[in-house]
Coordinates of C-alpha atoms in Angstrom, one line a residue:
X1 CA -56.4 -65.9 -48.4
X2 CA -54.2 -68.9 -47.4
X3 CA -52.0 -69.2 -44.3
X4 CA -48.9 -67.9 -46.2
X5 CA -50.6 -64.7 -47.2
X6 CA -52.1 -64.2 -43.7
X7 CA -48.7 -64.5 -42.0
X8 CA -47.1 -62.3 -44.6
X9 CA -49.5 -59.5 -43.8
X10 CA -49.0 -60.1 -40.0
X11 CA -45.2 -60.2 -40.4
X12 CA -45.3 -56.7 -41.8
X13 CA -46.7 -55.4 -38.5
X14 CA -44.3 -57.5 -36.5
X15 CA -41.3 -56.3 -38.6
X16 CA -42.4 -52.7 -38.2
X17 CA -42.5 -53.3 -34.4
X18 CA -39.0 -54.8 -34.5
X19 CA -37.7 -51.8 -36.4
X20 CA -39.5 -49.5 -33.9
X21 CA -37.7 -51.3 -31.1
X22 CA -34.4 -51.1 -33.0
X23 CA -34.7 -47.3 -33.1
X24 CA -35.8 -47.1 -29.5
X25 CA -33.0 -49.2 -28.1
X26 CA -30.0 -49.9 -30.4
X27 CA -30.0 -46.6 -32.2
X28 CA -30.7 -44.6 -29.1
X29 CA -27.8 -46.1 -27.1
X30 CA -25.4 -45.2 -30.0
X31 CA -26.5 -41.5 -29.8
X32 CA -26.4 -41.5 -26.0
X33 CA -22.8 -40.3 -25.5
X34 CA -23.4 -37.2 -27.6
X35 CA -26.6 -36.4 -25.7
X36 CA -25.0 -37.2 -22.3
X37 CA -22.0 -35.0 -23.2
X38 CA -24.4 -32.2 -24.2
X39 CA -22.9 -32.1 -27.7
X40 CA -26.5 -32.3 -29.0
X41 CA -29.9 -32.2 -27.2
X42 CA -32.3 -35.1 -27.1
X43 CA -34.5 -33.4 -29.7
X44 CA -31.5 -32.9 -32.0
X45 CA -30.5 -36.5 -31.5
X46 CA -34.0 -37.7 -32.4
X47 CA -34.0 -35.5 -35.6
X48 CA -30.4 -36.5 -36.6
X49 CA -30.9 -40.2 -35.9
X50 CA -34.4 -40.3 -37.4
X51 CA -33.5 -38.6 -40.6
X52 CA -30.0 -40.2 -41.2
X53 CA -31.2 -43.7 -40.2
X54 CA -34.0 -43.5 -42.8
X55 CA -31.5 -42.2 -45.4
X56 CA -29.0 -45.0 -44.5
X57 CA -31.7 -47.7 -44.5
X58 CA -33.3 -46.7 -47.8
X59 CA -30.3 -45.5 -49.9
X60 CA -27.3 -47.3 -48.3
X61 CA -28.9 -50.4 -46.9
X62 CA -28.4 -53.7 -48.7
X63 CA -31.2 -54.7 -51.1
X64 CA -30.1 -58.4 -50.6
X65 CA -30.3 -59.7 -47.0
X66 CA -29.8 -63.0 -45.2
X67 CA -33.3 -64.1 -44.4
X68 CA -32.3 -66.2 -41.4
X69 CA -30.4 -63.9 -39.1
X70 CA -26.8 -64.7 -38.5
X71 CA -26.9 -68.3 -39.7
X72 CA -27.8 -69.5 -36.2
X73 CA -29.9 -72.4 -37.5
X74 CA -29.9 -74.4 -40.7
X75 CA -33.6 -73.7 -41.5
X76 CA -33.5 -75.7 -44.8
X77 CA -33.0 -78.8 -42.6
X78 CA -36.4 -78.3 -41.0
X79 CA -38.1 -79.2 -44.3
X80 CA -41.7 -78.1 -43.8
X81 CA -42.0 -74.4 -45.1
X82 CA -45.1 -73.8 -42.9
X83 CA -43.0 -74.6 -39.8
X84 CA -40.4 -72.1 -40.9
X85 CA -43.1 -69.5 -41.6
X86 CA -44.6 -69.9 -38.1
X87 CA -41.1 -69.9 -36.6
X88 CA -39.9 -66.8 -38.3
X89 CA -43.1 -65.0 -37.3
X90 CA -42.7 -66.2 -33.6
X91 CA -39.1 -65.1 -33.6
X92 CA -40.0 -61.6 -34.8
X93 CA -42.7 -61.2 -32.1
X94 CA -40.5 -62.7 -29.3
X95 CA -37.5 -60.5 -30.1
X96 CA -39.7 -57.4 -30.4
X97 CA -41.3 -58.0 -27.1
X98 CA -38.0 -58.5 -25.3
X99 CA -36.4 -55.4 -26.8
X100 CA -39.6 -53.4 -26.0
X101 CA -39.5 -54.6 -22.3
X102 CA -35.8 -53.6 -22.1
X103 CA -36.6 -50.2 -23.6
X104 CA -39.5 -49.5 -21.3
X105 CA -37.2 -50.3 -18.3
X106 CA -34.6 -48.0 -20.0
X107 CA -31.9 -50.7 -20.3
X108 CA -29.8 -51.2 -23.5
X109 CA -29.8 -54.7 -25.0
X110 CA -28.6 -56.1 -28.3
X111 CA -31.5 -56.5 -30.8
X112 CA -29.2 -58.8 -32.9
X113 CA -28.9 -61.2 -29.9
X114 CA -32.6 -60.9 -29.3
X115 CA -33.4 -62.1 -32.8
X116 CA -30.6 -64.7 -32.6
X117 CA -32.1 -66.1 -29.3
X118 CA -35.6 -66.1 -30.8
X119 CA -34.6 -68.0 -33.9
X120 CA -32.6 -70.4 -31.8
X121 CA -35.7 -71.2 -29.7
X122 CA -38.0 -72.1 -32.6
X123 CA -35.2 -73.9 -34.4
X124 CA -34.7 -76.2 -31.4
X125 CA -38.4 -77.1 -31.2
X126 CA -39.0 -77.4 -35.0
X127 CA -35.8 -79.2 -36.0
X128 CA -34.0 -80.4 -32.9
X129 CA -30.5 -79.6 -31.6
X130 CA -28.9 -80.8 -34.9
X131 CA -30.2 -77.7 -36.9
X132 CA -28.5 -75.3 -34.5
X133 CA -25.1 -73.9 -35.4
X134 CA -23.6 -74.3 -31.9
X135 CA -20.3 -72.8 -33.0
X136 CA -22.0 -69.6 -34.1
X137 CA -24.0 -69.5 -30.9
X138 CA -20.7 -69.9 -29.0
X139 CA -19.5 -66.8 -30.9
X140 CA -22.5 -64.8 -29.7
X141 CA -21.7 -65.8 -26.1
X142 CA -18.0 -64.9 -26.7
X143 CA -19.1 -61.4 -27.8
X144 CA -20.6 -60.7 -24.4
X145 CA -17.0 -60.5 -23.2
X146 CA -15.1 -59.2 -26.3
X147 CA -17.2 -56.1 -27.1
X148 CA -17.5 -54.4 -23.7
X149 CA -14.0 -55.2 -22.5
X150 CA -12.2 -54.3 -25.7
X151 CA -14.2 -51.0 -26.1
X152 CA -13.6 -50.1 -22.4
X153 CA -9.9 -50.6 -22.8
X154 CA -9.7 -48.4 -25.9
X155 CA -11.9 -45.7 -24.4
X156 CA -9.7 -45.7 -21.2
X157 CA -6.6 -45.3 -23.4
X158 CA -8.1 -42.6 -25.7
X159 CA -9.4 -40.5 -22.8
X160 CA -6.1 -40.9 -20.9
X161 CA -4.2 -39.6 -23.9
X162 CA -6.5 -36.6 -24.2
X163 CA -6.1 -35.9 -20.5
X164 CA -2.3 -36.3 -20.6
X165 CA -1.7 -34.3 -23.8
X166 CA -4.1 -31.5 -23.2
X167 CA -5.6 -31.3 -19.7
X168 CA -2.5 -32.0 -17.6
X169 CA -0.5 -29.4 -19.5
X170 CA -0.4 -25.6 -19.2
X171 CA -2.1 -23.6 -22.0
X172 CA -5.0 -26.0 -22.7
X173 CA -6.1 -24.3 -26.0
X174 CA -2.6 -24.3 -27.5
X175 CA -2.3 -28.1 -27.0
X176 CA -6.0 -28.6 -28.1
X177 CA -5.1 -26.7 -31.3
X178 CA -2.3 -29.2 -31.9
X179 CA -4.1 -32.4 -30.9
X180 CA -7.7 -31.6 -32.1
X181 CA -6.8 -31.7 -35.8
X182 CA -4.9 -35.0 -35.3
X183 CA -7.9 -36.6 -33.6
X184 CA -10.0 -35.3 -36.5
X185 CA -7.7 -37.0 -39.0
X186 CA -7.7 -40.2 -37.0
X187 CA -11.5 -40.1 -36.8
X188 CA -11.7 -39.7 -40.6
X189 CA -9.5 -42.8 -41.0
X190 CA -11.9 -44.7 -38.8
X191 CA -15.0 -43.4 -40.6
X192 CA -13.5 -44.0 -44.0
X193 CA -12.5 -47.6 -43.3
X194 CA -15.8 -48.2 -41.5
X195 CA -17.8 -46.8 -44.6
X196 CA -15.7 -48.9 -47.1
X197 CA -15.8 -52.1 -45.1
X198 CA -19.0 -52.0 -43.0
X199 CA -21.7 -50.5 -45.2
X200 CA -23.3 -52.4 -48.1
X201 CA -22.5 -49.6 -50.5
X202 CA -18.8 -49.5 -49.5
X203 CA -18.6 -53.3 -49.8
X204 CA -20.2 -53.1 -53.3
X205 CA -17.4 -50.8 -54.4
X206 CA -15.0 -53.7 -54.0
X207 CA -11.9 -51.5 -53.8
X208 CA -8.5 -53.0 -53.4
X209 CA -6.5 -52.5 -50.2
X210 CA -4.2 -50.0 -51.9
X211 CA -7.2 -48.0 -53.3
X212 CA -8.9 -48.0 -49.9
X213 CA -5.7 -46.8 -48.1
X214 CA -5.3 -44.0 -50.7
X215 CA -8.9 -42.8 -50.4
X216 CA -8.8 -42.9 -46.6
X217 CA -5.4 -41.2 -46.5
X218 CA -6.6 -38.3 -48.7
X219 CA -9.8 -37.9 -46.5
X220 CA -7.7 -38.0 -43.3
X221 CA -5.4 -35.2 -44.6
X222 CA -8.4 -33.2 -45.7
X223 CA -9.9 -33.7 -42.2
X224 CA -6.6 -32.6 -40.6
X225 CA -6.4 -29.4 -42.7
X226 CA -10.1 -28.7 -42.0
X227 CA -9.5 -29.3 -38.3
X228 CA -6.6 -26.9 -38.3
X229 CA -8.8 -24.2 -39.8
X230 CA -11.8 -24.9 -37.5
X231 CA -9.7 -25.1 -34.3
X232 CA -7.8 -22.0 -35.3
X233 CA -11.0 -20.0 -35.7
X234 CA -12.5 -21.4 -32.5
X235 CA -9.3 -20.8 -30.6
X236 CA -9.7 -17.0 -31.3
X237 CA -13.2 -17.1 -29.8
X238 CA -12.8 -19.3 -26.7
X239 CA -11.0 -18.9 -23.3
X240 CA -7.9 -20.9 -22.4
X241 CA -10.0 -23.2 -20.1
X242 CA -11.4 -26.8 -19.8
X243 CA -14.7 -25.5 -21.3
X244 CA -12.8 -24.1 -24.3
X245 CA -11.3 -27.6 -25.0
X246 CA -14.7 -29.2 -24.6
X247 CA -16.1 -26.7 -27.2
X248 CA -13.5 -28.0 -29.7
X249 CA -14.4 -31.6 -29.1
X250 CA -18.1 -30.9 -29.2
X251 CA -17.8 -30.1 -32.9
X252 CA -16.0 -33.4 -33.5
X253 CA -18.7 -35.3 -31.6
X254 CA -21.5 -33.9 -33.7
X255 CA -19.7 -35.3 -36.8
X256 CA -19.2 -38.7 -35.3
X257 CA -22.9 -38.9 -34.2
X258 CA -24.1 -38.1 -37.7
X259 CA -21.9 -40.9 -39.1
X260 CA -23.1 -43.4 -36.5
X261 CA -26.7 -42.7 -37.4
X262 CA -26.2 -43.1 -41.1
X263 CA -24.2 -46.3 -40.9
X264 CA -26.6 -47.8 -38.4
X265 CA -29.5 -47.3 -40.7
X266 CA -27.6 -49.0 -43.5
X267 CA -26.5 -52.0 -41.5
X268 CA -29.1 -52.6 -38.8
X269 CA -32.3 -52.3 -40.9
X270 CA -31.7 -55.9 -42.0
X271 CA -32.3 -57.2 -38.4
X272 CA -35.9 -56.1 -38.8
X273 CA -36.4 -56.7 -42.5
X274 CA -34.6 -60.0 -42.9
X275 CA -37.2 -62.2 -41.2
X276 CA -40.0 -60.4 -43.2
X277 CA -38.1 -61.1 -46.4
X278 CA -38.0 -64.8 -45.4
X279 CA -41.7 -64.9 -44.9
X280 CA -42.3 -62.9 -48.1
X281 CA -40.4 -65.5 -50.1
X282 CA -42.2 -68.4 -48.3
X283 CA -45.5 -66.7 -49.0
X284 CA -44.7 -66.3 -52.7
X285 CA -42.8 -69.5 -53.5
X286 CA -43.8 -71.8 -50.6
X287 CA -40.0 -72.6 -50.3
X288 CA -37.2 -71.3 -48.1
X289 CA -34.2 -69.3 -49.5
X290 CA -31.2 -68.2 -47.4
X291 CA -30.9 -64.9 -49.3
X292 CA -33.6 -62.7 -50.7
X293 CA -34.0 -59.5 -52.7
X294 CA -35.6 -56.9 -50.4
X295 CA -38.0 -54.5 -52.1
X296 CA -37.1 -50.8 -51.5
X297 CA -40.4 -50.1 -49.8
X298 CA -39.5 -52.7 -47.2
X299 CA -36.3 -50.9 -46.4
X300 CA -38.3 -47.7 -46.3
X301 CA -40.8 -49.2 -43.8
X302 CA -37.8 -50.4 -41.7
X303 CA -36.2 -46.9 -41.8
X304 CA -39.6 -45.3 -40.8
X305 CA -40.0 -47.8 -37.9
X306 CA -36.4 -47.0 -36.7
X307 CA -37.1 -43.2 -36.9
X308 CA -40.4 -43.6 -35.1
X309 CA -38.8 -45.7 -32.3
X310 CA -36.1 -43.3 -31.5
X311 CA -38.7 -40.4 -31.5
X312 CA -41.1 -42.1 -29.1
X313 CA -39.0 -44.1 -26.7
X314 CA -35.3 -43.3 -27.6
X315 CA -34.9 -40.9 -24.7
X316 CA -35.2 -43.7 -22.1
X317 CA -32.1 -45.7 -23.2
X318 CA -30.2 -42.4 -24.1
X319 CA -30.6 -41.3 -20.5
X320 CA -29.3 -44.6 -19.0
X321 CA -26.2 -44.9 -21.3
X322 CA -25.4 -41.2 -21.6
X323 CA -26.1 -40.0 -18.0
X324 CA -26.5 -42.8 -15.5
X325 CA -23.4 -45.0 -15.8
X326 CA -21.0 -42.1 -15.5
X327 CA -20.8 -38.3 -16.2
X328 CA -19.9 -37.6 -19.8
X329 CA -18.2 -34.5 -21.2
X330 CA -17.4 -33.8 -24.9
X331 CA -13.9 -35.2 -24.6
X332 CA -15.1 -38.3 -22.8
X333 CA -18.0 -38.6 -25.3
X334 CA -15.6 -38.4 -28.2
X335 CA -13.5 -41.2 -26.6
X336 CA -16.7 -43.3 -26.3
X337 CA -17.7 -42.8 -30.0
X338 CA -14.2 -43.4 -31.2
X339 CA -13.7 -46.5 -29.1
X340 CA -17.1 -48.1 -29.9
X341 CA -16.6 -47.5 -33.6
X342 CA -13.0 -48.9 -33.5
X343 CA -14.2 -52.0 -31.6
X344 CA -16.9 -52.8 -34.1
X345 CA -14.7 -52.2 -37.1
X346 CA -11.6 -54.1 -35.9
X347 CA -13.6 -57.0 -34.4
X348 CA -15.7 -57.4 -37.6
X349 CA -12.6 -57.4 -39.8
X350 CA -11.1 -60.2 -37.5
X351 CA -14.3 -62.1 -37.9
X352 CA -15.3 -61.7 -34.2
X353 CA -18.9 -61.3 -33.4
X354 CA -19.5 -58.0 -31.6
X355 CA -22.5 -56.0 -30.5
X356 CA -22.6 -52.2 -31.0
X357 CA -24.7 -51.9 -27.8
X358 CA -22.2 -53.8 -25.7
X359 CA -19.3 -51.8 -27.2
X360 CA -21.0 -48.5 -26.5
X361 CA -21.7 -49.4 -22.9
X362 CA -18.2 -50.8 -22.4
X363 CA -16.7 -47.6 -23.8
X364 CA -18.8 -45.4 -21.5
X365 CA -17.6 -47.6 -18.6
X366 CA -14.0 -47.3 -19.7
X367 CA -14.0 -43.4 -19.7
X368 CA -15.7 -43.5 -16.3
X369 CA -13.0 -45.8 -14.9
X370 CA -10.3 -43.4 -16.2
X371 CA -11.4 -41.2 -13.4
X372 CA -11.6 -44.0 -10.8
X373 CA -14.0 -46.6 -9.6
X374 CA -16.2 -44.1 -7.8
X375 CA -17.0 -42.4 -11.1
X376 CA -19.0 -45.5 -12.4
X377 CA -22.4 -46.5 -11.1
X378 CA -21.9 -50.2 -10.8
X379 CA -25.6 -50.7 -9.8
X380 CA -26.8 -49.5 -13.2
X381 CA -24.1 -51.4 -14.9
X382 CA -25.0 -54.6 -13.1
X383 CA -28.6 -54.3 -14.2
X384 CA -27.5 -53.9 -17.8
X385 CA -25.2 -56.9 -17.7
X386 CA -28.1 -59.1 -16.2
X387 CA -30.3 -58.0 -19.2
X388 CA -27.5 -59.0 -21.6
X389 CA -27.2 -62.4 -20.1
X390 CA -31.0 -62.9 -20.1
X391 CA -31.5 -61.8 -23.7
X392 CA -30.8 -65.0 -25.6
X393 CA -32.6 -67.5 -23.1
X394 CA -35.7 -65.2 -22.7
X395 CA -36.0 -64.5 -26.4
X396 CA -35.6 -68.2 -27.1
X397 CA -38.2 -69.3 -24.5
X398 CA -40.7 -66.7 -25.6
X399 CA -40.2 -67.7 -29.2
X400 CA -40.8 -71.4 -28.3
X401 CA -44.1 -70.6 -26.5
X402 CA -45.4 -68.4 -29.4
X403 CA -44.3 -71.0 -31.9
X404 CA -46.0 -73.9 -30.1
X405 CA -49.2 -72.0 -29.7
X406 CA -49.3 -71.2 -33.4
X407 CA -48.4 -74.8 -34.3
X408 CA -51.1 -76.2 -32.1
X409 CA -53.6 -73.7 -33.6
X410 CA -52.9 -74.5 -37.2
X411 CA -51.8 -78.2 -37.4

């Protein structure tokens, strides 16, 4: 067994650990608003996220992935494939350790930024500053501000609209019957565009803008009609009260949570599998490629790791995002889901780098602020922001240390 085969085998374990952490932190925080609002229990969130993430990763995930995450370095400029092999392995371990520490302390961080920071670290040592795409790195830093503030603003607006059009009027249920189906139609617009533009399967369909608009329009009308029927039936069973309105929005939130879990499996599995694919190609061809075919069993392994992560440690981050920043109800939770998804979709289409983690936390803060500053625990929020700012430098430093140890041991 040569060094390439050895690190290929080791990278499978490191990639599984990264997928585990992805489930425990990234996936958990996107399910947190549904759990915090009591739309679903922690056990149901674990089952939904575990099953749908696996399905999303294996059946909707891309079978071709960028092997060096996010183009943060030009790895081909490093030259020596062994150095890239050691660097990718060091990056996987460093990013995994940081996300694991954040999860154990129940704080949400971006796994994408962790892997970006780790790859930046080994790239600086192996190839020098000239191999780093500093413009791309600047975009990552910019996303620390774009995602949370944009999502918070949308969440503030959405919840304010729900409150003004339903809660601040007499006859709650009558207004909820009118507005509930409209929000369902709008949610379907968001889910439809998100599926067509954000998932690998949707992108492969390569629909024209007119075709996309037509499909999404039909789906939105179907959702509006379905919403009218559902809310009409529910309205006959529930009281004209705040709790009655929350019951209507609870159904909507279960739907958005299922979609979030499915699309996250399809999109985020590449964060764990991309570096393994790079090492796999290096092991087989002793050369570096920027894109690689990913065997389906690797996607299955990533999906299984994500599912196991949310099962074992997901409750920690769910508790922080869903319960400790502010108190969530179903209407607030719906505003959070809608805002975070809108932020990710709109920013991605504009070419702006965003983090789902940052968007989710920003949206939770936004609905909290809609009730005043006292409704938000700024102590918890401050700890989360500190972890965000530390993610890239700590992942980079850890990666450098691991890379240097490996380099000294082998060369």
